[in-house]
Coordinates of N, CA and C and ligand atoms in Angstrom, one line a residue:
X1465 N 0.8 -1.2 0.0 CA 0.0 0.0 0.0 C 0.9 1.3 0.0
X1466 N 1.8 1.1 -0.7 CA 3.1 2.2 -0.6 C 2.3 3.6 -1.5
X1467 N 1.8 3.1 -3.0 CA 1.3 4.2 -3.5 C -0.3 3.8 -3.7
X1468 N -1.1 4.3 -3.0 CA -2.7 4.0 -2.8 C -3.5 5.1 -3.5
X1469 N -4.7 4.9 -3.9 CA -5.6 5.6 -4.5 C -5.8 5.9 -3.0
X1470 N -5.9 7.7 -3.2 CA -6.6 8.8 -2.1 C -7.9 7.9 -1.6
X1471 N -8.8 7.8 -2.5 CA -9.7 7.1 -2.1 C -9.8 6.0 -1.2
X1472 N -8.4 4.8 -1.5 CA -8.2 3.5 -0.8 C -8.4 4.5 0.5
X1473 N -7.4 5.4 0.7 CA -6.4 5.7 2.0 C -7.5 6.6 2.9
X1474 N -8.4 7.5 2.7 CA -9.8 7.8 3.0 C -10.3 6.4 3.7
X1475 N -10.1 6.1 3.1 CA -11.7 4.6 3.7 C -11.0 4.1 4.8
X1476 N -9.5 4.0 4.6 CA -8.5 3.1 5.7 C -8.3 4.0 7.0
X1477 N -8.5 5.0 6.6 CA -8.2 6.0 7.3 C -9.8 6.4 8.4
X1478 N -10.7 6.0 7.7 CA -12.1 6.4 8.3 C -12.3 5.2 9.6
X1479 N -11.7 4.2 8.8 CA -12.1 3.0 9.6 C -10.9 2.7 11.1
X1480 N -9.9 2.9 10.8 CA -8.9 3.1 11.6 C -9.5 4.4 13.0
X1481 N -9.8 5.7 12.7 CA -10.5 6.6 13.5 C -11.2 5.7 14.2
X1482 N -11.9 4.9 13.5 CA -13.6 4.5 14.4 C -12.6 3.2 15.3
X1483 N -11.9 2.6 14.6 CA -11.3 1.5 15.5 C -10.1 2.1 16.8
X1484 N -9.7 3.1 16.4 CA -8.4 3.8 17.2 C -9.8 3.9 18.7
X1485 N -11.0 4.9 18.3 CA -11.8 5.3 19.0 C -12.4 4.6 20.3
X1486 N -12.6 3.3 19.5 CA -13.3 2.0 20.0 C -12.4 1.9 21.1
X1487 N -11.2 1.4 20.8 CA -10.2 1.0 21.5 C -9.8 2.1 22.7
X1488 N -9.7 3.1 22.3 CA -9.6 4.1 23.7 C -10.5 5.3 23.9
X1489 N -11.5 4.1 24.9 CA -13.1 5.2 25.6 C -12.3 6.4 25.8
X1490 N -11.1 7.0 26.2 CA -10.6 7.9 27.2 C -11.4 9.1 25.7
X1491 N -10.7 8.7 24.9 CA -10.9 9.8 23.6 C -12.8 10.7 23.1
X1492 N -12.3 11.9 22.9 CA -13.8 12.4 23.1 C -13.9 13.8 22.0
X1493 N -14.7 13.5 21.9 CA -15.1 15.1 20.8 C -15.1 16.4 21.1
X1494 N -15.4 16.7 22.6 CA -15.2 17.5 22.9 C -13.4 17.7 24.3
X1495 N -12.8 16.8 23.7 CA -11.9 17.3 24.5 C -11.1 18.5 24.7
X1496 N -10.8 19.6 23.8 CA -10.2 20.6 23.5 C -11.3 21.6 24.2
X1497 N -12.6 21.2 24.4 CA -13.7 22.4 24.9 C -13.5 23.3 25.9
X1498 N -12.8 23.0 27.0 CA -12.5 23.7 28.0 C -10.7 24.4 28.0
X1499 N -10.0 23.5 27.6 CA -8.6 24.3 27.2 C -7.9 24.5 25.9
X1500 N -8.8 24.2 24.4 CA -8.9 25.1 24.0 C -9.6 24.8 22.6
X1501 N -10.5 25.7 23.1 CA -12.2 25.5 22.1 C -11.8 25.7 20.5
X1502 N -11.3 26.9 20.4 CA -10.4 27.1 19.1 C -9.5 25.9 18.0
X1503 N -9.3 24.9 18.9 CA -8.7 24.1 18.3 C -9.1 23.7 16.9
X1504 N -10.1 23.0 16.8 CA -10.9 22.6 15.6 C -11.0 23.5 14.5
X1505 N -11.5 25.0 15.2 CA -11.5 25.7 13.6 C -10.1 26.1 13.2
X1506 N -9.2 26.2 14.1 CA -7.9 26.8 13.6 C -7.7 25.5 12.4
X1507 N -7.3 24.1 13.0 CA -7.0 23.6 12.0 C -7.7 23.3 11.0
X1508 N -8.7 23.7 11.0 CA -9.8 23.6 9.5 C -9.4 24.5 9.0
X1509 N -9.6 25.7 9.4 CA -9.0 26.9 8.1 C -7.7 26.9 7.7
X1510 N -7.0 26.7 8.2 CA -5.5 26.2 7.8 C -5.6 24.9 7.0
X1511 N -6.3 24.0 7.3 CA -6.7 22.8 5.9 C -6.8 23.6 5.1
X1512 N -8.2 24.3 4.8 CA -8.8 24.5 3.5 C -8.2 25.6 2.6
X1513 N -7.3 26.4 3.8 CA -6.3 27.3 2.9 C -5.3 26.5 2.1
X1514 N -4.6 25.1 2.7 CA -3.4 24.7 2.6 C -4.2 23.9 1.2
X1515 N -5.6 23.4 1.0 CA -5.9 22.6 0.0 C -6.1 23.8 -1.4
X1516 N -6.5 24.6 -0.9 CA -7.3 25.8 -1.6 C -5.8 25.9 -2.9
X1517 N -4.8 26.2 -1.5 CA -3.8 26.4 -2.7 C -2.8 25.1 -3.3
X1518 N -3.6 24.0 -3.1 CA -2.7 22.4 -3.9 C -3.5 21.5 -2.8
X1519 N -4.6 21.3 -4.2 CA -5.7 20.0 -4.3 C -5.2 18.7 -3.8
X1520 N -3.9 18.5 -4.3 CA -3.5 17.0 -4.1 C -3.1 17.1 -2.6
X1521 N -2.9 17.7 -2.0 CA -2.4 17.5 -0.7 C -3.1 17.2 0.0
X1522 N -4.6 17.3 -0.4 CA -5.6 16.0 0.4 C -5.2 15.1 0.6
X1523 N -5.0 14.4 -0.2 CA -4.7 12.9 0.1 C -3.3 12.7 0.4
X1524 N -2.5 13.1 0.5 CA -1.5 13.3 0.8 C -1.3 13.4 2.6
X1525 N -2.5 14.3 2.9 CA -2.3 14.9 4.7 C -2.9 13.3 5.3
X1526 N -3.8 13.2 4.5 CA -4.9 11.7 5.0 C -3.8 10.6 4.7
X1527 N -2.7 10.3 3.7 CA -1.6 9.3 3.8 C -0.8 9.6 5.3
X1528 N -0.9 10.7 5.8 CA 0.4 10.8 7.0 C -0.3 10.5 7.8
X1529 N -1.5 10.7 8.1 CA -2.2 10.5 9.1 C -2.8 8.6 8.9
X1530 N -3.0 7.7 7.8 CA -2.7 6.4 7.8 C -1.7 5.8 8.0
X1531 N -0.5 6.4 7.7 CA 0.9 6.0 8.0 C 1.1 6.2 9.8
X1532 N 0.6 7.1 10.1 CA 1.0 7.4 11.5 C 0.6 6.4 12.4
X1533 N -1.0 6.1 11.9 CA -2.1 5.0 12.5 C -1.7 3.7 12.8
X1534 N -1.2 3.4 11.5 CA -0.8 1.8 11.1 C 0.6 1.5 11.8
X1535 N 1.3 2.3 12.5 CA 2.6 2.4 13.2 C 2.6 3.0 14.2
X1536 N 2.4 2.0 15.5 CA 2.8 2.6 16.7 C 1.4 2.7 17.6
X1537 N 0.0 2.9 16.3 CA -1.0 3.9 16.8 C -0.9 5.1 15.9
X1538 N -2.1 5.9 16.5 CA -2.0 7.2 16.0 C -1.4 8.4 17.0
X1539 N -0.1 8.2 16.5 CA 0.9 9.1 18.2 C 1.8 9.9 17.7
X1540 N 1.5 10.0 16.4 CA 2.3 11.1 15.8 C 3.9 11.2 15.4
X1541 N 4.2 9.6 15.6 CA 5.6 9.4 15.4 C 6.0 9.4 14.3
X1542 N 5.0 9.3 13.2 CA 5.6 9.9 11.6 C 5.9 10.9 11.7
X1543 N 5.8 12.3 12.3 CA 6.0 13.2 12.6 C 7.7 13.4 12.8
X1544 N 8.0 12.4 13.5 CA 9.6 12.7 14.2 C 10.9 12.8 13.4
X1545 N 11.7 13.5 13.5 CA 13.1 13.6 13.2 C 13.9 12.4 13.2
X1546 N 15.1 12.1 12.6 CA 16.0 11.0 12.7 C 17.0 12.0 13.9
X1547 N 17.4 11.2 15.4 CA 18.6 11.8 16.0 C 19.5 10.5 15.5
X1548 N 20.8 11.0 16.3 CA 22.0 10.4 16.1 C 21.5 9.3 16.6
X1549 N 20.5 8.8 17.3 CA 20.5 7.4 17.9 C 19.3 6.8 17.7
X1550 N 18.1 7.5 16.5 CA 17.2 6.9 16.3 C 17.1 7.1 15.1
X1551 N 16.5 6.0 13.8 CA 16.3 6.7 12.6 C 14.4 6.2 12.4
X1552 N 13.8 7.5 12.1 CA 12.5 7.5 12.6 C 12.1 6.9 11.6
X1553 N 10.3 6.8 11.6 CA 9.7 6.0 10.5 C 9.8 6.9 9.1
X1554 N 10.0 8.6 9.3 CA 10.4 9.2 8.1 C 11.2 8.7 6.7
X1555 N 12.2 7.9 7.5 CA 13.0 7.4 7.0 C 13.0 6.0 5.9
X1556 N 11.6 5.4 6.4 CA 11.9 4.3 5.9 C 11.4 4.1 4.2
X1557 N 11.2 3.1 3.7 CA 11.7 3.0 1.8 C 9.9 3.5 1.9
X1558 N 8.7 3.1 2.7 CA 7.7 3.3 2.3 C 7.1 4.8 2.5
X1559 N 8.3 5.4 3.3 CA 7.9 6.8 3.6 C 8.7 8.0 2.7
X1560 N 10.0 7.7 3.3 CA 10.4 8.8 2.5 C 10.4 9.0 0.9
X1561 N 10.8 10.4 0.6 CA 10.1 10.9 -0.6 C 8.8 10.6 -1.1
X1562 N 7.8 10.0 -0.4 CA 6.6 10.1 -1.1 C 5.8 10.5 0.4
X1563 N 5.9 10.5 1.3 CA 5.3 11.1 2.1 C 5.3 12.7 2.5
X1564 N 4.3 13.3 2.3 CA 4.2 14.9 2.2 C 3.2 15.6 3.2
X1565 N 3.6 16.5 3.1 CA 2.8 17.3 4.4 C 3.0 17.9 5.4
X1566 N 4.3 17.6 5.9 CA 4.8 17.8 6.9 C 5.1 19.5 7.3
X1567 N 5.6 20.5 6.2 CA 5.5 21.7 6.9 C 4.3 22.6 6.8
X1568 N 2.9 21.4 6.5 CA 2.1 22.1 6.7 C 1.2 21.9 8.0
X1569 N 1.9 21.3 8.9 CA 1.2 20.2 10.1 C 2.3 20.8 10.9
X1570 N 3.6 21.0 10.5 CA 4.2 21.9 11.6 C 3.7 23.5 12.0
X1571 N 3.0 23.9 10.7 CA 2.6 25.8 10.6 C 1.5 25.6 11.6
X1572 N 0.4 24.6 11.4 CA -0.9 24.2 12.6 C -0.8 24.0 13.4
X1573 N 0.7 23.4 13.8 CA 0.9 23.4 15.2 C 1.5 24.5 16.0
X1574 N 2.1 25.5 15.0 CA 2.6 26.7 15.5 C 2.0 27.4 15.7
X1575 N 0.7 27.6 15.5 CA -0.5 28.1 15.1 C -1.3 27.9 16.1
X1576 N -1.8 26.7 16.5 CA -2.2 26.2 17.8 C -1.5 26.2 19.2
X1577 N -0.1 26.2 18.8 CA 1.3 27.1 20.6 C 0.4 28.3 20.9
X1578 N 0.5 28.9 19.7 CA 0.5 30.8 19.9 C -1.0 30.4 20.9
X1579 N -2.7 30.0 20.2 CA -3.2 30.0 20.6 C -3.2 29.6 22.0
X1580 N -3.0 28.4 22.4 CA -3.0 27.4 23.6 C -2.0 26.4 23.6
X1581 N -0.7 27.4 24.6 CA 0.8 26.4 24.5 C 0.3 25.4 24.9
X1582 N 1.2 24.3 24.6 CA 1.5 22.8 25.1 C -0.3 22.2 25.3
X1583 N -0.8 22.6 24.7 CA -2.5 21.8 25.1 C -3.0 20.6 23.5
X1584 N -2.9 21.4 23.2 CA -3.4 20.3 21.2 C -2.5 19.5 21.0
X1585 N -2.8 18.0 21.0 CA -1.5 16.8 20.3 C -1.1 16.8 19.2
X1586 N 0.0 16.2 18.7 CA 0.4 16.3 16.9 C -0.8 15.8 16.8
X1587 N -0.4 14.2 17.3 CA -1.7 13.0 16.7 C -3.0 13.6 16.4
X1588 N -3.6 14.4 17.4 CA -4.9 14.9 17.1 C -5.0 15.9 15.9
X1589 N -3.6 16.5 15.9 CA -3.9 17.5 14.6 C -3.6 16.6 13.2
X1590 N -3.3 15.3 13.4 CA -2.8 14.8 12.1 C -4.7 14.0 11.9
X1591 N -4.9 14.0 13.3 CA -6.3 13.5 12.7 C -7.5 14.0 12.3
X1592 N -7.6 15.4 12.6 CA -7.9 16.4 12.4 C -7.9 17.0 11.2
X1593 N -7.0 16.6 10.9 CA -6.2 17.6 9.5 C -7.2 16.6 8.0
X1594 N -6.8 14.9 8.6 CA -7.0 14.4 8.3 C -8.6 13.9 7.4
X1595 N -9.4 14.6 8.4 CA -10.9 14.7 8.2 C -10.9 16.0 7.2
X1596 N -10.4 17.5 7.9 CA -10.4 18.7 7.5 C -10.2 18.6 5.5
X1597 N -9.6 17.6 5.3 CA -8.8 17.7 4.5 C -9.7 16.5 3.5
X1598 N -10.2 15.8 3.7 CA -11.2 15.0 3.1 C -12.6 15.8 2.8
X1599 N -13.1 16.5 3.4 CA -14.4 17.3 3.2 C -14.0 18.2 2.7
X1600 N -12.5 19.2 2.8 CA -12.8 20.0 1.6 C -12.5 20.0 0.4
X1601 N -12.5 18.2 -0.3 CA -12.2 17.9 -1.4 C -13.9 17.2 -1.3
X1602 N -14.8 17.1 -1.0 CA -15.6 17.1 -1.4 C -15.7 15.4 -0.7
X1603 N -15.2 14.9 0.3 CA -15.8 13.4 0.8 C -16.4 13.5 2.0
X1604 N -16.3 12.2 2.8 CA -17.4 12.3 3.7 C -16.6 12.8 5.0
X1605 N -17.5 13.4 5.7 CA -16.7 14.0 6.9 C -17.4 13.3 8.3
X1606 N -16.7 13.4 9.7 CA -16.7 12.1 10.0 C -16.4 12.8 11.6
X1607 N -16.9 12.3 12.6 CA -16.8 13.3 14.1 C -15.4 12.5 14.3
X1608 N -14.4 13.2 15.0 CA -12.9 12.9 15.3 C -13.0 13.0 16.9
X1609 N -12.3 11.9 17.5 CA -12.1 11.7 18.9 C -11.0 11.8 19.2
X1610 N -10.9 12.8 20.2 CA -9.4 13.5 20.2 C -9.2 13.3 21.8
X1611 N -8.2 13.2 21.9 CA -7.4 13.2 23.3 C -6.0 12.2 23.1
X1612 N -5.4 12.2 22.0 CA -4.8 11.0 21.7 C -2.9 11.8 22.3
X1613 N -2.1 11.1 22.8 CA -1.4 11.4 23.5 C 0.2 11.4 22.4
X1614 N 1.2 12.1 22.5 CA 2.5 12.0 21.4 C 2.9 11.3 21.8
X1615 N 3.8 10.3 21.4 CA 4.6 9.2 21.3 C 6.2 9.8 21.5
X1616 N 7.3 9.5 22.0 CA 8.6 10.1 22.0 C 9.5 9.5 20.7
X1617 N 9.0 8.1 20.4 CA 9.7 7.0 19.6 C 8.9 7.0 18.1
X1618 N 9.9 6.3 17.7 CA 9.6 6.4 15.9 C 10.7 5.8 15.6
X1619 N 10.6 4.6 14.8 CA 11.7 3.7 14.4 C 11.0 3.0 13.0
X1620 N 12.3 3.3 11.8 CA 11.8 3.0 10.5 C 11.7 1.7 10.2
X1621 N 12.4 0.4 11.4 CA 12.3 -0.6 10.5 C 10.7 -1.0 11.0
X1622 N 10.0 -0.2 12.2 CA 8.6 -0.9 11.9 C 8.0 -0.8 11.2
X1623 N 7.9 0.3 10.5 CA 7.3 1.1 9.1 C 6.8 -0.3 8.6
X1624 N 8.0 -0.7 7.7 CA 7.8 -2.5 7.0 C 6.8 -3.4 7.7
X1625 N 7.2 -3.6 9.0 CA 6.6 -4.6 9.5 C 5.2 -3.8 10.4
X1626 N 4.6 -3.3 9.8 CA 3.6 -2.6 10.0 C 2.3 -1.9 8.8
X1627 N 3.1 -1.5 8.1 CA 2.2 -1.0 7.1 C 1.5 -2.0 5.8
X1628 N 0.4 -2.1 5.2 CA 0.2 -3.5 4.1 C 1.1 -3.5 3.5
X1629 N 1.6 -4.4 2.4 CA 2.7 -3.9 1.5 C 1.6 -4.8 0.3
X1630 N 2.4 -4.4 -1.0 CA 1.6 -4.9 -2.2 C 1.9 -6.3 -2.5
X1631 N 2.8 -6.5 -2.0 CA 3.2 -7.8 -2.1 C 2.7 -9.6 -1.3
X1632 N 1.9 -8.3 0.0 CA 1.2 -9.1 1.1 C 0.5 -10.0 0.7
X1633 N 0.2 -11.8 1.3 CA -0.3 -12.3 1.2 C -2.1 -12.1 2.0
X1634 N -2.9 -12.8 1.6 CA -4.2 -12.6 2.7 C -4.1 -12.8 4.1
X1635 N -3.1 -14.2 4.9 CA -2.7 -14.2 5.7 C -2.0 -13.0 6.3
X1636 N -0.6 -12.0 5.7 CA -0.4 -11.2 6.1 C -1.2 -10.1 6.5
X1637 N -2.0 -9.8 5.1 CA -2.7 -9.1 5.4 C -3.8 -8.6 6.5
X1638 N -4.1 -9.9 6.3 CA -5.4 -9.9 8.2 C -4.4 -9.8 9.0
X1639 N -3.6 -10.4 9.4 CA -2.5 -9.8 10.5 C -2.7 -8.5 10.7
X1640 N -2.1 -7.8 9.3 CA -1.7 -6.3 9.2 C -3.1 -5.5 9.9
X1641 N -4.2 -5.8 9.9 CA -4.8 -5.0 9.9 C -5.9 -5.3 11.4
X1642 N -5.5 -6.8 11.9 CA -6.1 -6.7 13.1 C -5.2 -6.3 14.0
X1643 N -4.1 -6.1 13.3 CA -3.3 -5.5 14.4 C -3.7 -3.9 15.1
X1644 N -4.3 -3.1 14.5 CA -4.8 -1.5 14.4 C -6.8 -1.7 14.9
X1645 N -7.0 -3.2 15.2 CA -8.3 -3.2 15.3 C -9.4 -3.4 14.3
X1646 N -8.7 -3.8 13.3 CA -9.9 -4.3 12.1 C -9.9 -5.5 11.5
X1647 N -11.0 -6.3 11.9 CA -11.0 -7.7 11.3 C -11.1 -8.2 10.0
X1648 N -11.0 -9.4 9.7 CA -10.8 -9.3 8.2 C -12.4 -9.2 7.5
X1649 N -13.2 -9.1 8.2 CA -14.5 -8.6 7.5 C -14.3 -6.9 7.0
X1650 N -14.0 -6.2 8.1 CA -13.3 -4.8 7.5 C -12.9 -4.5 6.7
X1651 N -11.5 -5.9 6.4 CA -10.2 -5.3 5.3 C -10.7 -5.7 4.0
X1652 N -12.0 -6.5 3.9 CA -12.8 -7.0 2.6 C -13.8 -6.2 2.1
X1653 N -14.6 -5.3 3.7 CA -15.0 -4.3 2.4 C -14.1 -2.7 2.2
X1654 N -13.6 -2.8 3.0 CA -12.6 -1.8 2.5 C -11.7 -1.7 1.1
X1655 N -11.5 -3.6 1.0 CA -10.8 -3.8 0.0 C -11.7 -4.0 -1.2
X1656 N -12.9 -4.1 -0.9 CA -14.3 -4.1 -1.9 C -14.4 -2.9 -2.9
X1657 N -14.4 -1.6 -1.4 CA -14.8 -0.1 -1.3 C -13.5 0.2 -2.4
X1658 N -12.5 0.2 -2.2 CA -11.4 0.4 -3.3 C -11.7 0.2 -4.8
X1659 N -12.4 -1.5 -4.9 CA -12.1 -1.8 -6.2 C -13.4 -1.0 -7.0
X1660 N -14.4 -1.1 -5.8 CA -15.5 -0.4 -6.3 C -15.5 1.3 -6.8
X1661 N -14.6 1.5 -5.8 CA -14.7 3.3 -6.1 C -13.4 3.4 -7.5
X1662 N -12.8 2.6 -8.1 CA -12.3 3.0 -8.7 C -12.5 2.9 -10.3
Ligands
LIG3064 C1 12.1 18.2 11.5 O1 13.1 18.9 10.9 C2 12.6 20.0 10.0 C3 13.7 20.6 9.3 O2 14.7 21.0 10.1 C4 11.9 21.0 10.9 O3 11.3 22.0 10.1 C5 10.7 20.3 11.7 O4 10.1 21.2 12.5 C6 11.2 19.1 12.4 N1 10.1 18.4 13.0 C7 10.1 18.0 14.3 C8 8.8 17.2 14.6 O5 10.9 18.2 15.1
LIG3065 C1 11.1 -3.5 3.5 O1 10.3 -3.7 2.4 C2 11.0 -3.6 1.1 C3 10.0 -3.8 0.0 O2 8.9 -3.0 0.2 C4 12.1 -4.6 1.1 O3 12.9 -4.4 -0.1 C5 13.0 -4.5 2.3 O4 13.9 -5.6 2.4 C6 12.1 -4.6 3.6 N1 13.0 -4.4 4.8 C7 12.8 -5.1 5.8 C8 13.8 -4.7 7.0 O5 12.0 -5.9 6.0
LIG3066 C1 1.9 -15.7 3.4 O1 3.2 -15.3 3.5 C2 3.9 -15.7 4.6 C3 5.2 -15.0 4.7 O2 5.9 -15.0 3.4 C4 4.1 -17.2 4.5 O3 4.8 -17.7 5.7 C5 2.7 -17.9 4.4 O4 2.8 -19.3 4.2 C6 1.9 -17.3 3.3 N1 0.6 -17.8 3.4 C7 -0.1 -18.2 2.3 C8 -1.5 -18.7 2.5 O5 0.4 -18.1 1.2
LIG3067 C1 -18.2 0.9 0.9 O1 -18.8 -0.1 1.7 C2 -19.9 0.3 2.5 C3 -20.3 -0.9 3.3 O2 -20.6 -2.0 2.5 C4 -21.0 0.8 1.6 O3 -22.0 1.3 2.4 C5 -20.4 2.0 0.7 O4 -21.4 2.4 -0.2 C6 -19.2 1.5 -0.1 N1 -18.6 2.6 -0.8 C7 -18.1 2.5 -2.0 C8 -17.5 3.7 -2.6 O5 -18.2 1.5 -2.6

């Protein structure tokens, strides 16, 4: 699933939200309401600006945010730097150079400091961005459950052993995907939803 129809990565990406969700009651739609309400529209108008000016970067924001999901969780560790002693998932053959988006998920989060230091997570803004960024290309939009916490870690060789690959057998595949909370009834119509939307 290295290079996926926008569409595939939407549907994988919708289903993942609802499974991430399932999986941790803690997570809530209004969690930003009390420290900081602003949250949600800042990063929508910063979507629909960042799409306004390059269409393709929909699917592109919604790739970092399924990449981020399928590794680790959704904790924002696609996000991370390589240090001298870690080389992050940035890095790995399924990410780099085709994964994009990133200095526009940094400006949202600069964006949201100024507003309300240290309160908004990457993860929530990549999930966030992620919906934002789907409806204003004209798909379905979808309530986001936010409270999801940053990760410190990010290591590329999980990338591989984490994300589908095109090569994956069916066996792998159900692995790959009940690993993130979706059984293989999910990954059939999802894999349905693909052949059908295309
Ligand atoms: C990663 O490095 C780039 C380039 O130096 C920088 O703009 C970006 O903010 C860094 N990201 C993180 C999460 O530290
Ligand atoms: C990662 O996957 C690529 C093919 O997609 C393969 O060439 C490479 O050997 C894999 N690396 C590991 C560590 O599995
Ligand atoms: C799927 O691939 C794995 C790893 O290569 C292999 O061990 C397994 O036998 C394969 N399963 C089927 C049904 O082909
Ligand atoms: C995807 O599958 C769902 C559930 O079967 C269905 O309701 C929906 O219409 C499908 N979407 C596409 C684009 O095929």
């Amino acid at each position: 699933m290295a290079s996926t129809s926008p569409r595939s990565v939407l549907l994988i990406v919708l289903a993942v939200a609802v499974a991430i969700s399932d999986a941790q009651l803690q997570l809530s739609e209004t969690f930003y309401d009390a420290t900081c309400p602003q949250a949600a529209s800042i990063v929508q108008q910063k979507v629909n600006a960042f799409v306004d000016a390059d269409r393709g970067l929909a699917a592109a924001l919604m790739r970092l945010h399924f990449h981020d999901c399928f590794v680790r969780g959704c904790d924002g560790s696609v996000l991370l730097n390589s240090t001298d002693t870690m080389l992050t998932e940035k890095e790995a053959l399924l990410n780099k150079g085709s994964l994009r988006g990133f200095e526009q998920i940094d400006e949202i989060k600069m964006d949201l400091e100024c507003a309300c230091p240290g309160v908004v997570s990457c993860a929530d803004i990549l999930a966030l961005v992620a919906r934002d960024a789907t409806a204003k290309v004209g798909g379905t939009s979808w309530p986001v459950f936010l409270g999801r916490i940053d990760g410190g870690a990010s290591f590329a060789d999980e990338v591989n052993s984490s994300l589908p690959e095109r090569t994956d057998n069916f066996t792998q595949l159900v692995a790959r995907f009940a690993r993130v909370g979706l059984d293989a009834r999910d990954m059939v119509i999802l894999s349905g939803n693909v052949t059908s939307a295309k």
